[in-house]
Amino acid sequence: MNTQINEVRSDIGEEAPAFRLEKMSIAYSGNVAVSGVTLNIPQKQLMALIGPSGCGKSTILRSLCRLNDLIPGVEVSGRISLFHEDIRQMDAIAVHRRVGMVFQRPNPFPKSIYENIALGLRVNGYRGRIDEMVERSLQQVALWDEVKDRLRSSALNLSGGQQQRLCIARALSLQPEVILMDEPCSALDPIASLRIDNLLNQLKQYYTLVVVTHNLQQAARISDSVAFFNTNNDNGRIYGTLAEYGPVVQVFSEPQKKETYDYVNARSN
Amino acid sequence: MQGEELDLSAIVKDVQMRKSISIRKFWDVLFSFVALSFLILGLAILLLLIFQLFVDGRGLLFSWSFYTSFPAPNAAEAGILSAFVGSLFVICVTVLFAIPIGVAAGVYLEEYAKSSSSPAVRILTDFIEINITNLAGVPSIVYGLLGLEIFKETFKLGNSVLTAGMTLGILVLPVIVVTTREALKSVPSTLKEGSIAIGASKWQTIWDLILPASIGSILTGVIVSVSRAIGETAPLITVGALTFIAFLPPLPFSDRFAPDPQTGELVRAGQYGLFDWLFSGYTVMPIQMFDWVGRPNPEFRVNAAAAGVVLVLLTLVLNSAAIFLRIYFRRRIKW
Ligand SMILES: Nc1ncnc2c1ncn2[C@@H]1O[C@H](COP(=O)(O)OP(=O)(O)O)[C@@H](O)[C@H]1O
Ligand SMILES: [Mg+2]
């Protein structure tokens, strides 16, 4: 079992960041949702995105993997680069391959457990042995022992926590460089949610993880660094900005800004 | 968090609202009674009609020869063989023609055109959308004229199973397009996003996830529209269905007979090809009924009634299949 407490890493920004956002703004049909975000997301670490509802955390996450392309009228300005490549110059499918996404509500495909993982491998033209990959991915999320006897039964019969771990396994099986998670535990009970936390603590040794969470204890348990976003009200136009980001200890115990201090302390007492 | 600022007195005071509940309940009950009686009335009239058909046709319904005989000048010997087989062949063509086109059009409109970045495409889509719904309400005889013009005059397909099947195909196309779109719409967007997120292309998402998830509803729509097409008479009269037919469309590779030039006797003259049945003349159940009803000899009314019962049963079987499919796919896929 891994330890619950993170060793503090102080190397933010020293290695090349996985994602580099420069003056990124996102608007839905002309309404700005997020404005002027400049942020480096370090490799092989877990960055938590926190902030009040509506500050644009989901919007940012969806833009990082170009899922917002699906919504007409979304405009992203500024630059988002994945290992120095502008993701908007890249092929969208290549971005989806390299950047995995886990959603707030578990969304397994209405197919068998096996097929949930095999489908991703197949659509991407995976040449290796699919059976092995399915087993490996399920083992990585500690789901293998629970489901190995019913791989052919529907994934929709799993519990919420199992479904979410399956969705994480589905993302892992494609060996992405980054995995984005939008409140992955918000639909789960505390025990299932703790299992996911443990899992994330292990995964971050191999993957770059970006996790949106409303649960500050969770953020403290799992993250290496934290980015705090806040909503701004500019004459009735409400949009989110990045207030501050840094190592988890710094943001929680010595925040640079009062708004961060207020948000971080409002819930813990 | 701001509980102390809430005005709780408003909730306590409201006795008046509670009083109105009993009045609303009364209207609920009254309305459900009225609705139920209309439902029973409607069903009763329908059942009575079918029962009447059954009584009228009972003389022939239970005789095997009614199903194995061609139409004949003598009412007692006339059967529905050619009409029944003709209906099946025509519907086969309808299904094979309309499903691929209708489903593809629905998929295009719902999954591609709607999210197109070009405004011209989106305007065109809106225009098509309005018109497809209208097309579903166009009188069927108009489709008959269309089939006459396109398949018979332009493509010179003659009075054939192919012409009839495709004419009915155009008739059911709008309904299939609309049901396909509705079925696709009901697939949750989280499923699409999950698929895009694993690097699937749009087409892979549609083929591997969206279509399997919506196939039950699509098939239901197809079957319901096809079972309506089986009863269509007007468009087929327009495109020239025959009324008195004493042969079946040739099955693929069955023996072909022709009169011997010397003796005039029928002798085997080779085999039919795979697609010859498409170009054969035909008649269908409702036209056969129409023909029998119109005859001066009242004995044929029995034949018409018996054929009517068969037609109703055929529709019933198809509709049950639709219900079965819906349940089957629902059980496999739940969100
Ligand atoms: N599909 C959308 N269309 C229009 N506006 C949207 C859409 N999704 C989110 N928004 C708006 O963007 C802002 C940020 O939303 P979101 O990213 O969901 O915030 P968070 O995840 O931090 O709660 C909100 O004001 C929301 O109304
Ligand atoms: Mg959100």
Coordinates of N, CA, C and O and ligand atoms in Angstrom, one line a residue, chain A residues 28-29 33-34 51-60 71 74 182-183 212 214 238, ligand 1:
Chain A
Y28 N -17.9 30.8 -24.7 CA -19.0 30.0 -25.3 C -19.9 31.0 -26.1 O -20.5 31.9 -25.5
S29 N -20.0 30.9 -27.4 CA -20.7 31.8 -28.3 C -20.5 33.3 -27.8 O -21.5 34.0 -27.7
A33 N -15.9 32.6 -20.6 CA -16.1 31.7 -19.4 C -14.8 31.7 -18.6 O -14.8 31.7 -17.3
V34 N -13.7 31.7 -19.3 CA -12.4 31.7 -18.6 C -11.5 32.7 -19.3 O -11.5 32.8 -20.5
G51 N -11.7 25.5 -7.0 CA -12.3 26.8 -7.2 C -13.8 26.7 -7.1 O -14.3 25.6 -7.3
P52 N -14.5 27.8 -6.9 CA -16.0 27.7 -6.8 C -16.6 27.2 -8.1 O -16.1 27.3 -9.2
S53 N -17.9 26.7 -8.0 CA -18.6 26.3 -9.2 C -18.7 27.4 -10.2 O -18.9 28.6 -9.8
G54 N -18.6 27.1 -11.4 CA -18.8 28.1 -12.5 C -17.5 28.9 -12.8 O -17.6 29.8 -13.6
C55 N -16.4 28.6 -12.2 CA -15.2 29.3 -12.5 C -14.5 28.8 -13.7 O -13.5 29.3 -14.1
G56 N -15.0 27.7 -14.3 CA -14.5 27.3 -15.6 C -13.5 26.1 -15.5 O -12.8 25.9 -16.5
K57 N -13.5 25.4 -14.4 CA -12.6 24.2 -14.3 C -12.9 23.2 -15.4 O -12.0 22.7 -16.1
S58 N -14.2 22.8 -15.5 CA -14.5 21.8 -16.5 C -14.2 22.3 -17.9 O -13.7 21.6 -18.8
T59 N -14.5 23.6 -18.1 CA -14.3 24.2 -19.4 C -12.8 24.1 -19.8 O -12.5 23.7 -20.9
I60 N -11.9 24.4 -18.8 CA -10.5 24.3 -19.1 C -10.1 22.9 -19.4 O -9.4 22.6 -20.4
I71 N -18.7 21.2 -29.1 CA -19.7 22.1 -28.9 C -19.6 23.3 -29.9 O -18.5 23.9 -29.9
V74 N -17.7 27.4 -29.4 CA -16.7 27.5 -28.4 C -15.4 28.1 -29.1 O -15.0 27.6 -30.1
D182 N -12.4 15.1 -14.3 CA -13.3 16.2 -13.8 C -14.1 15.6 -12.6 O -15.1 14.9 -12.8
E183 N -13.8 16.0 -11.5 CA -14.4 15.6 -10.2 C -14.7 14.1 -10.3 O -15.9 13.7 -10.2
V212 N -9.8 17.9 -11.3 CA -10.7 18.9 -10.7 C -11.3 18.3 -9.5 O -11.8 17.2 -9.5
H214 N -13.8 19.4 -5.8 CA -14.4 20.3 -4.9 C -14.0 20.0 -3.5 O -14.4 20.7 -2.5
I238 N -19.7 37.4 -15.8 CA -19.0 36.6 -14.8 C -18.0 35.6 -15.6 O -18.4 34.9 -16.5
Ligands
LIG1 N1 -21.8 24.1 -23.1 C1 -21.9 25.4 -22.6 N2 -22.5 26.4 -23.2 C2 -22.5 27.6 -22.7 N3 -21.9 28.0 -21.5 C3 -21.3 27.0 -20.8 C4 -21.2 25.6 -21.3 N4 -20.6 24.9 -20.4 C5 -20.2 25.8 -19.4 N5 -20.7 27.0 -19.7 C6 -20.5 28.2 -18.8 O1 -19.1 28.3 -18.5 C7 -18.9 28.7 -17.2 C8 -17.9 27.7 -16.5 O2 -18.6 26.5 -16.4 P1 -17.8 25.2 -16.0 O3 -16.6 25.1 -16.8 O4 -18.7 24.1 -16.0 O5 -17.4 25.5 -14.4 P2 -17.0 24.6 -13.3 O6 -16.6 23.2 -13.8 O7 -15.8 25.3 -12.7 O8 -18.1 24.5 -12.3 C9 -20.2 28.7 -16.5 O9 -20.6 30.1 -16.5 C10 -21.1 28.0 -17.5 O10 -22.4 28.5 -17.5

